[in-house]
Short mmCIF file of C-alpha atoms in Angstrom, two decimals:
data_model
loop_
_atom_site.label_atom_id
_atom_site.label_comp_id
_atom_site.label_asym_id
_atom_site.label_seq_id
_atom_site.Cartn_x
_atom_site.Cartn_y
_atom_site.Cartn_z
CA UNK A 1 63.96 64.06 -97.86
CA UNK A 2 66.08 67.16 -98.45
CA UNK A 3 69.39 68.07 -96.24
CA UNK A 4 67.52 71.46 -94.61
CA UNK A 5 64.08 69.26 -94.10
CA UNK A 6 65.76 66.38 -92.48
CA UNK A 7 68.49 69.35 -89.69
CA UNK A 8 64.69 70.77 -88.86
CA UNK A 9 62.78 67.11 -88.27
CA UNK A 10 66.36 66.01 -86.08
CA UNK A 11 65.98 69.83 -84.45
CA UNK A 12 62.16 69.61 -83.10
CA UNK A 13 63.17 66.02 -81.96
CA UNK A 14 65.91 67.39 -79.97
CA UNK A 15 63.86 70.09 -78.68
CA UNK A 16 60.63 67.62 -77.70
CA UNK A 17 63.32 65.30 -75.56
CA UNK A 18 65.26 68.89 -73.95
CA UNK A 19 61.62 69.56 -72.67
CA UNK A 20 61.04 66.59 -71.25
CA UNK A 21 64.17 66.09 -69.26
CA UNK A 22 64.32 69.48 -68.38
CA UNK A 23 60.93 70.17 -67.05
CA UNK A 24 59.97 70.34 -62.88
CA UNK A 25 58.34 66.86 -62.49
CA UNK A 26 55.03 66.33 -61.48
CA UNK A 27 54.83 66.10 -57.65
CA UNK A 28 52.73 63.19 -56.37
CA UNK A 29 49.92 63.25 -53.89
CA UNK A 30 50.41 61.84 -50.55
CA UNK A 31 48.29 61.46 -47.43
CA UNK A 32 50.47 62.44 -43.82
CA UNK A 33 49.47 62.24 -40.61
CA UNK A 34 51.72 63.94 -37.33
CA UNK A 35 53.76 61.67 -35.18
CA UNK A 36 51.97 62.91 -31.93
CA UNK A 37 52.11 61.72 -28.30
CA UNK A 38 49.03 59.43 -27.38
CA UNK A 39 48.01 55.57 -25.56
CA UNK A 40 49.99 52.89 -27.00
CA UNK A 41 49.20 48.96 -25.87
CA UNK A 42 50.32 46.21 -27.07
CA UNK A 43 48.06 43.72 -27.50
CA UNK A 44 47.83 39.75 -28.68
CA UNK A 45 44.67 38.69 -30.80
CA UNK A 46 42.71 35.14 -31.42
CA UNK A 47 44.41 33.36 -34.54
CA UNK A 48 40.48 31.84 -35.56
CA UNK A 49 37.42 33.26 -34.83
CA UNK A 50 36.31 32.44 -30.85
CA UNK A 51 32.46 32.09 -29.66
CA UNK A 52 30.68 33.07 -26.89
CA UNK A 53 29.79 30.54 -24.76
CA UNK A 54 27.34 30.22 -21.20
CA UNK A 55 29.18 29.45 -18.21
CA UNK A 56 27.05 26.71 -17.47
CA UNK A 57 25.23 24.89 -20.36
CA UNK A 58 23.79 21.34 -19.23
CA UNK A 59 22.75 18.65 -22.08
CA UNK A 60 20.05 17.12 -19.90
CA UNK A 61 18.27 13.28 -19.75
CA UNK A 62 16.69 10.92 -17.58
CA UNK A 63 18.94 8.86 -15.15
CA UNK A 64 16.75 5.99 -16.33
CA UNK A 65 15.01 5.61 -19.99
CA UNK A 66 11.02 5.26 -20.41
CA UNK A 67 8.52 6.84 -22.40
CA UNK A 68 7.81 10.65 -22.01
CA UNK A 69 4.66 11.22 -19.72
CA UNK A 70 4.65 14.48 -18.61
CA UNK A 71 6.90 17.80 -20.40
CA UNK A 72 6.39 20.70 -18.01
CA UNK A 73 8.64 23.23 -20.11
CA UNK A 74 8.76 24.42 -23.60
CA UNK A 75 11.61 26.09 -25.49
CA UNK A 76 12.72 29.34 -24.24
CA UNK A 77 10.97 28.84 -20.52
CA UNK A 78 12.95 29.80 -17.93
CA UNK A 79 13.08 27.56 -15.25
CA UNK A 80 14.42 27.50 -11.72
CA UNK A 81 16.82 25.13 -9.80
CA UNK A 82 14.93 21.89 -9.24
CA UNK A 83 11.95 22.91 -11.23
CA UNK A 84 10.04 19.54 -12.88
CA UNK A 85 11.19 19.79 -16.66
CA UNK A 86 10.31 16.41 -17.93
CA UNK A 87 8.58 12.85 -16.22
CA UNK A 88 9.21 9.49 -17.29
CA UNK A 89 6.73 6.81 -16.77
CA UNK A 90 6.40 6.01 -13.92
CA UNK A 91 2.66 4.83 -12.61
CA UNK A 92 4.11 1.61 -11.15
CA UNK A 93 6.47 3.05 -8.44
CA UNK A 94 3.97 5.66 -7.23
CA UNK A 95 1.62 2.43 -6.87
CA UNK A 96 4.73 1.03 -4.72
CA UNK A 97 4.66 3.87 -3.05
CA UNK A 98 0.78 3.74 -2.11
CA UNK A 99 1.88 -0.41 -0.93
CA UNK A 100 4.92 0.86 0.95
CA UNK A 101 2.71 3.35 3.24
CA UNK A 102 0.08 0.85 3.75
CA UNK A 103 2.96 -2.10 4.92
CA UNK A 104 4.18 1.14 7.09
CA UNK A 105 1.18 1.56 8.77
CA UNK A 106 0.51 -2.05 9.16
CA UNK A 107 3.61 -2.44 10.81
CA UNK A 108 3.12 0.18 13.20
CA UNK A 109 0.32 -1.62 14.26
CA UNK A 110 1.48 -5.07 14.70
CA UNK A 111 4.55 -3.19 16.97
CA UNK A 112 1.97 -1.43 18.83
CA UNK A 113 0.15 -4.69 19.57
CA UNK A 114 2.95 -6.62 20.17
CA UNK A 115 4.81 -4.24 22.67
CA UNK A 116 1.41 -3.63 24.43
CA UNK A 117 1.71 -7.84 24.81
CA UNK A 118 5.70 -7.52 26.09
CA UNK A 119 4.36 -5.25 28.42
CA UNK A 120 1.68 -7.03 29.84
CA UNK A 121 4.24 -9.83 29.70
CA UNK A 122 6.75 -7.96 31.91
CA UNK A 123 4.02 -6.92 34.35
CA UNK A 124 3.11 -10.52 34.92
CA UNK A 125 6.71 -11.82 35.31
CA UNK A 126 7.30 -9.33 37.54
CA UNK A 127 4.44 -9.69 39.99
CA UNK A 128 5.20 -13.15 40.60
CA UNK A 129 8.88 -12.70 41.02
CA UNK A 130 7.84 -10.62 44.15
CA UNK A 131 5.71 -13.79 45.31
CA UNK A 132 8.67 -15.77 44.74
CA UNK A 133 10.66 -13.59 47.61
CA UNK A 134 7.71 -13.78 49.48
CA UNK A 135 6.91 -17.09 49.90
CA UNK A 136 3.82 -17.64 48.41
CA UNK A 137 3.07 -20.75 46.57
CA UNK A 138 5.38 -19.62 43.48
CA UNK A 139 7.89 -22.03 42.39
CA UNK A 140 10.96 -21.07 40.36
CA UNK A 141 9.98 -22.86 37.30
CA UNK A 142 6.54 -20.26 36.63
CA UNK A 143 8.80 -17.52 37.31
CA UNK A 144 11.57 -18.54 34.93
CA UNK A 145 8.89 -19.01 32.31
CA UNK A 146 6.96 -16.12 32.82
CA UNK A 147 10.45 -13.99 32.41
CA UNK A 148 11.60 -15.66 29.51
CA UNK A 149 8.16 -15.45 27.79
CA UNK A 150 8.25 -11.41 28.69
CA UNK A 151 11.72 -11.11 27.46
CA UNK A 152 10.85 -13.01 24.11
CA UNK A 153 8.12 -10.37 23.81
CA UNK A 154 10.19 -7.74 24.51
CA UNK A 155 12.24 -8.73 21.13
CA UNK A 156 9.41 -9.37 19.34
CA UNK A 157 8.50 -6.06 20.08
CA UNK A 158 11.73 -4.32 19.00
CA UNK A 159 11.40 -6.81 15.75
CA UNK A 160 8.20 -5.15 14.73
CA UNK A 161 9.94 -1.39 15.38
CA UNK A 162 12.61 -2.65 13.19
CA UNK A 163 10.22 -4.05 10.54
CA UNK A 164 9.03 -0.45 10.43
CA UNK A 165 12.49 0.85 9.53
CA UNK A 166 12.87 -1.79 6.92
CA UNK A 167 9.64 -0.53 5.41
CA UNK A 168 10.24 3.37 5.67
CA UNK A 169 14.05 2.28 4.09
CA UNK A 170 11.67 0.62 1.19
CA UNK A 171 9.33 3.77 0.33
CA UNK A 172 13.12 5.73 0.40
CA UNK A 173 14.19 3.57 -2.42
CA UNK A 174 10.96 4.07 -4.15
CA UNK A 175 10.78 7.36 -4.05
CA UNK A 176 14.61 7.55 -5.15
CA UNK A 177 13.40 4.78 -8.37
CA UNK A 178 10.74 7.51 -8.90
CA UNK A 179 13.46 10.55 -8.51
CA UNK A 180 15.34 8.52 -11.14
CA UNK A 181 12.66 8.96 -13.64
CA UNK A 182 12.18 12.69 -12.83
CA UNK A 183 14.37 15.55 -14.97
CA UNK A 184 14.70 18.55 -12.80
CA UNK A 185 16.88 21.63 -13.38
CA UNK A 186 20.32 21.78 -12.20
CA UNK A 187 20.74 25.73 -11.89
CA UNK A 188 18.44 28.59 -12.63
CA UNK A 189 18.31 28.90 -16.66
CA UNK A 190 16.70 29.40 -19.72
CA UNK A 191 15.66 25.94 -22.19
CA UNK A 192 17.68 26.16 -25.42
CA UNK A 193 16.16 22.84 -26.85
CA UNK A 194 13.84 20.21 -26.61
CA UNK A 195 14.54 16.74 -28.47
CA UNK A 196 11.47 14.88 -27.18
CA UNK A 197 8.30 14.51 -27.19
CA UNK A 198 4.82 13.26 -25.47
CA UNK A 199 4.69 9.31 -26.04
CA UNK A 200 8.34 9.23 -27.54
CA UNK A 201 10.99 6.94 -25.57
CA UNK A 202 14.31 8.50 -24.55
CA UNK A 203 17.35 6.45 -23.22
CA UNK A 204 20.64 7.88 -21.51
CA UNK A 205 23.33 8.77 -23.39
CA UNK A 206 25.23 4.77 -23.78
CA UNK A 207 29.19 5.26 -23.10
CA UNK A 208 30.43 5.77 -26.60
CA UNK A 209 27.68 6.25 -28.34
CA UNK A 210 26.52 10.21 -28.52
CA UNK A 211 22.76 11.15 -28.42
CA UNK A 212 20.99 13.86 -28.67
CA UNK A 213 19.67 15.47 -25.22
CA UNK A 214 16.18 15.30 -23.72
CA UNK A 215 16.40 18.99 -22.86
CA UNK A 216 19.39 21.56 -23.44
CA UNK A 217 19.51 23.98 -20.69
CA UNK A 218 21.54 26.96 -20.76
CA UNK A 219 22.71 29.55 -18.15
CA UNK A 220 22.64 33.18 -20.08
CA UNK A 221 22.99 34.87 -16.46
CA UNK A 222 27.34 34.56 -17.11
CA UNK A 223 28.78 34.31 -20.77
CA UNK A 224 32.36 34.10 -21.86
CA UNK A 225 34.07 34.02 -25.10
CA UNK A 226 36.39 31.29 -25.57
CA UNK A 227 39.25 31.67 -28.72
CA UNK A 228 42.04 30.56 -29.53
CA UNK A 229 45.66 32.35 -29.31
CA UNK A 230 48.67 31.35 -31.24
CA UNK A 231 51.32 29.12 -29.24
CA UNK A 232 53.64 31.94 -30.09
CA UNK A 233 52.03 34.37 -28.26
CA UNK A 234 50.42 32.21 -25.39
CA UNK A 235 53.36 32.41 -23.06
CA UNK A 236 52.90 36.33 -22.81
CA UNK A 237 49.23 35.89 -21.51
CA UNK A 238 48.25 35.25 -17.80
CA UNK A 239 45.28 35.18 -16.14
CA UNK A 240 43.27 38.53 -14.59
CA UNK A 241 44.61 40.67 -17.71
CA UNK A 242 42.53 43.05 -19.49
CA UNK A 243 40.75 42.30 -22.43
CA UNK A 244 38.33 43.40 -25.38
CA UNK A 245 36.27 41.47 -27.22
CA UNK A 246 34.45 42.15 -30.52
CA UNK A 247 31.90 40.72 -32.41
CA UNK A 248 30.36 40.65 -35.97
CA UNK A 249 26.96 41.28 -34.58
CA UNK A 250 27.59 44.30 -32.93
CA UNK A 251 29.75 47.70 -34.01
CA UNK A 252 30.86 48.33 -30.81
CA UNK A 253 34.01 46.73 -28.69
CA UNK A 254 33.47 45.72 -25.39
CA UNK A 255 36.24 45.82 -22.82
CA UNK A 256 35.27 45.37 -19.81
CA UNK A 257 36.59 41.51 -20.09
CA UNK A 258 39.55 39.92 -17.97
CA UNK A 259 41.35 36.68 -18.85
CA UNK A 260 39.71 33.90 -16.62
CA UNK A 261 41.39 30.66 -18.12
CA UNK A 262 44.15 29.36 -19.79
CA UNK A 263 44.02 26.03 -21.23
CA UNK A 264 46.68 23.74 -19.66
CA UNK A 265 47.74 21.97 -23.34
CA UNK A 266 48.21 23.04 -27.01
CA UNK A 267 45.79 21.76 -29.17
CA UNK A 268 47.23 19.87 -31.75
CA UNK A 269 44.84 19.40 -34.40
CA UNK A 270 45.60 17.95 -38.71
CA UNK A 271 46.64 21.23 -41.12
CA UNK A 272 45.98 24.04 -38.61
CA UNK A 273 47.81 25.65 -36.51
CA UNK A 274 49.13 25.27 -33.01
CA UNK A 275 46.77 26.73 -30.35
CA UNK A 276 45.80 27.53 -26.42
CA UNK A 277 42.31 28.00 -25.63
CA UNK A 278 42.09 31.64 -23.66
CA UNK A 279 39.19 32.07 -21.98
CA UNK A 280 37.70 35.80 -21.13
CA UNK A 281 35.02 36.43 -18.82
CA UNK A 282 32.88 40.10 -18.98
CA UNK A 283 32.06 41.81 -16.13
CA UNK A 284 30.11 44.47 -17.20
CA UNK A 285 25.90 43.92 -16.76
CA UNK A 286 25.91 46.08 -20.08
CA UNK A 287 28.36 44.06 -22.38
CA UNK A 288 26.43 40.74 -21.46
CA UNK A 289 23.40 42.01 -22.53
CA UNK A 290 21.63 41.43 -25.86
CA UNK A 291 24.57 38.33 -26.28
CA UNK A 292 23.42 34.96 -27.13
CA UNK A 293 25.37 31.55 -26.84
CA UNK A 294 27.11 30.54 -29.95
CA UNK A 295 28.17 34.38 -31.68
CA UNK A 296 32.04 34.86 -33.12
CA UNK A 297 33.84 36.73 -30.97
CA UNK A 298 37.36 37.93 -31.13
CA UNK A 299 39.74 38.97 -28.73
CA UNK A 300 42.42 41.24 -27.50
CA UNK A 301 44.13 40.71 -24.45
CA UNK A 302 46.14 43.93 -23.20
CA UNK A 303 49.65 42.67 -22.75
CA UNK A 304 51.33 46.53 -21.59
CA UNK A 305 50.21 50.21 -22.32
CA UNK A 306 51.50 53.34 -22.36
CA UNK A 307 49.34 56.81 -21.64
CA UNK A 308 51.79 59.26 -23.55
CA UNK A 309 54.03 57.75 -25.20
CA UNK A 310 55.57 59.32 -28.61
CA UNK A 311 53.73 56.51 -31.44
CA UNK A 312 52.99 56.83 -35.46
CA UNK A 313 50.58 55.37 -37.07
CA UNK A 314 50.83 51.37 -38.27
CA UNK A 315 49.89 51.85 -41.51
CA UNK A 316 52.84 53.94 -42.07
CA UNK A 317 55.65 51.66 -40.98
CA UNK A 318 57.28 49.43 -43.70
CA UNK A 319 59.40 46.69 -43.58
CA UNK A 320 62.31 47.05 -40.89
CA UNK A 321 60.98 49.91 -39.13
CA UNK A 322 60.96 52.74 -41.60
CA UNK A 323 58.84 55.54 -42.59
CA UNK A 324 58.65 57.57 -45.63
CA UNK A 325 58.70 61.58 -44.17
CA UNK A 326 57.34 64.70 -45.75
CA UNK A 327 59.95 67.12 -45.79
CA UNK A 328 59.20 71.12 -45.65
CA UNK A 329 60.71 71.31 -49.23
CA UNK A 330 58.01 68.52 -50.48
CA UNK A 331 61.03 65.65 -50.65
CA UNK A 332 60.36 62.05 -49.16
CA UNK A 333 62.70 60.98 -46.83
CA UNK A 334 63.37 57.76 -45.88
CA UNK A 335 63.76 57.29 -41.88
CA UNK A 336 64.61 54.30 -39.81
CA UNK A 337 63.41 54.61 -36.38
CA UNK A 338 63.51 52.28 -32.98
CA UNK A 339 59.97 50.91 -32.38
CA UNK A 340 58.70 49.81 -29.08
CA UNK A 341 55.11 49.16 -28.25
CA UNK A 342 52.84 48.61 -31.06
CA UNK A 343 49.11 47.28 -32.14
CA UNK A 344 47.06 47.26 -34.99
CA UNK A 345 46.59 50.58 -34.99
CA UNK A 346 50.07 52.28 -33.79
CA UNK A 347 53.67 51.72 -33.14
CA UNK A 348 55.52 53.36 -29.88
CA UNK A 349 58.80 55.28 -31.44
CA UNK A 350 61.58 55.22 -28.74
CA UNK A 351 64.05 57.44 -31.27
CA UNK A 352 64.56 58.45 -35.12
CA UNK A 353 61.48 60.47 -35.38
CA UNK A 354 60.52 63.84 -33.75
CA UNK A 355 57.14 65.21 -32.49
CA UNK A 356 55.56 67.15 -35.25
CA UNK A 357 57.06 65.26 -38.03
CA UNK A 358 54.71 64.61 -41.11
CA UNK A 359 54.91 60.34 -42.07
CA UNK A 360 53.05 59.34 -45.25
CA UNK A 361 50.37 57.28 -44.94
CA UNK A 362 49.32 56.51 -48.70
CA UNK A 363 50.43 58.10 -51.83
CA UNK A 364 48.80 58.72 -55.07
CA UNK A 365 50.51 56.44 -57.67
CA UNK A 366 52.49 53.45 -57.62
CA UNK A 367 56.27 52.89 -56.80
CA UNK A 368 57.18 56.37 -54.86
CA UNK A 369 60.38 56.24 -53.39
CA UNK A 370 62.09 58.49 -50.82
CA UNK A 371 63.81 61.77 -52.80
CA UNK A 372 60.37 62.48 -54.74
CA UNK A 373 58.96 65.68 -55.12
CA UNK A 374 55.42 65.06 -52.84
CA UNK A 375 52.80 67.42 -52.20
CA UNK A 376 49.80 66.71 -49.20
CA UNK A 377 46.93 65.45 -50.25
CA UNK A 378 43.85 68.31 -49.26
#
C-alpha cells in the first residue's frame, strides 16, 4: 500500500468516527402519564389465595348408627329447619311405642278402678265414724279398720296415677331413642352431599377417627371469604373496615365487604409463611349472588383513603422513591419525591413533584437513564 492510498484509507476512517460522535443521538420512545390529583387508599392484600366459605356449613350424621331406611332428600334439595333428611332403622322403638300407649292406657284404667274403690272405701269409713259418735252398735275396732283400709286405698290409688307417669316418662324416652335415629336439618339450607345410601350402615363420626358425613348441608343464604394476611400487616387491620374482594371466576370486584373476624393466633405452619386468618363478610344481595362455597377469593382491606390527594402512578416509582420526568426540552430527569399513601395502582406524593408534570411510565429500549434525549410515545 502506497503513502497517498494509505493518508486517504486513515482520512475516511477519521471521517466515519467524526460522524458518529458528532451526530444528534437518536431520542428514545417513552410512555408518560400526568401526575394529577385523584383517590388514593392504602390498602393490605391476602399473602395466599382465600376461599369463600358459607356461614354455616353442617357435616351431618345420625346420633346413633343403623342401617339407612328412609333418605327423604337428594343432592341439591333445599330443605328447611327440622325437615326429615335421613331415618335410621328403627321398626323396634315405634313397636315400643305402640306397647308404651297400650301400658298407658291400661294404667289409666287400673287408677280409675282403684280410686273409684278408695272412694267407696272413704264413704264407708266415714258413715260409720258418724255411728260411732252416735252410739249405735259401732265399736272402735270396725271403725279403725274401715279407715285404715280407705286410707290404704287412697295410696293405692295415687300409686296407679303415678304408674301412669312412669309410663308416659317411658314413651318420652322412646320417642327420644327414636329422635336419636332421625337426621333432621339444623337451619334452612341447601344439601351439598350425600355419602349414603338405601340399605348401607352409617356410624357417628368415633373421636379420632374422621369419617365421611351422612349428609353435608350448607347455608348459601350468608357467604364470606376467609384469607390469609401477612403477620406484618395484621396489626394494621381491625374489624368493621372496608373491604373488596375479587375472584378468578368473575371480572368484576366486589366491595361492598367489611372485616367481620380476626383470628386470635398466627398460624404457624412448616415452610410457609406466618399468617392471621381475616375474615370478610358481604353485604350486598348482589355480590352474594351467583357465588358458590369453595371459589378463590382475594382480598383488600381499606386501611386509609384520600379523595384528592396529589398521587402518580405505581408503575412509575423506582427504588427509593424516584421517578424518571419528561422534561419540555425531551431530557429525563431524575426526581426524588416524599411518598405517602400508596396501592397497587398509585402512590400519594406529599412534595418533589408538581401537578402537570409528565413521569415515564415505560420506555422503548433497555438501560435509559435520566439526561437522555426522550421523545413521547404517540
Amino acid at each position: 500500500m502506497n503513502k497517498k492510498t494509505l493518508i486517504f484509507f486513515l482520512l475516511a476512517i477519521a471521517i466515519g468516527i467524526a460522524y458518529f460522535v458528532l451526530r444528534d443521538p437518536e431520542p428514545v420512545t417513552v410512555k408518560t402519564a400526568l401526575v394529577e390529583r385523584g383517590e388514593v387508599s392504602a390498602t393490605v392484600a391476602n399473602t395466599r389465595v382465600g376461599t369463600v366459605k358459607a356461614c354455616r356449613r353442617a357435616y351431618l350424621a345420625p346420633a346413633t348408627g343403623g342401617q339407612v331406611a328412609e333418605l327423604h332428600v337428594r343432592e341439591g334439595d333445599r330443605v328447611k329447619q327440622d325437615q326429615l333428611l335421613l331415618e335410621v332403622w328403627n321398626q323396634d322403638l315405634k313397636e315400643q311405642v305402640k306397647l308404651q300407649k297400650a301400658q298407658i292406657k291400661a294404667n289409666q284404667a287400673t287408677a280409675e278402678q282403684t280410686c273409684l274403690l278408695a272412694a267407696s272405701a272413704q264413704r264407708e269409713a266415714d258413715r260409720l265414724a258418724r255411728l260411732l259418735q252416735k252410739n249405735q252398735f259401732v265399736s272402735e275396732e270396725q271403725v279403725d279398720i274401715k279407715s285404715t283400709d280407705a286410707k290404704a286405698r287412697r295410696a293405692a290409688c295415687t300409686a296407679a296415677h303415678e304408674a301412669i307417669a312412669v309410663s308416659r316418662a317411658n314413651l318420652d324416652f322412646t320417642r327420644a331413642s327414636i329422635e336419636r335415629t332421625l337426621l333432621r336439618a339444623p337451619f334452612d339450607g341447601v344439601v351439598a352431599e350425600i355419602n349414603a345410601e338405601l340399605g348401607e350402615f352409617v356410624t357417628p363420626s368415633p373421636p379420632g377417627i374422621p369419617t365421611l358425613p351422612a349428609i353435608d348441608l350448607l347455608d348459601v343464604s350468608c357467604l364470606f371469604v376467609s384469607a390469609p394476611i401477612d403477620e406484618v400487616d395484621a396489626p394494621q387491620i381491625k374489624t368493621g373496615m372496608s373491604a373488596c374482594v375479587s375472584l378468578d371466576a368473575f371480572s368484576e370486584k366486589r366491595c361492598s365487604g367489611t372485616v367481620s373476624r380476626i383470628a386470635p393466633y398466627v398460624q404457624e405452619k412448616e415452610k410457609q409463611a406466618r399468617t392471621v386468618e381475616v375474615e370478610v363478610k358481604l353485604t350486598d344481595p348482589q355480590d352474594i349472588r351467583d357465588l358458590l362455597p369453595g371459589y378463590s377469593a382475594d382480598i383488600e382491606v381499606l386501611l386509609a383513603d384520600k379523595h384528592q390527594a396529589l398521587r402518580v402512578p405505581a408503575e412509575a416509582v423506582l427504588e427509593t422513591n424516584r421517578v424518571l420526568l419528561l422534561r419540555d426540552d425531551g431530557l429525563l430527569e431524575e426526581r426524588t419525591f416524599e411518598p405517602g399513601l400508596s396501592n397497587w395502582n398509585y402512590v400519594e406524593v406529599l412534595s418533589g413533584l408538581a401537578i402537570g408534570d409528565k413521569v415515564v411510565l415505560s420506555v422503548g429500549q433497555e438501560g435509559v437513564v435520566a439526561g437522555a434525549y426522550a421523545r413521547e410515545q404517540p
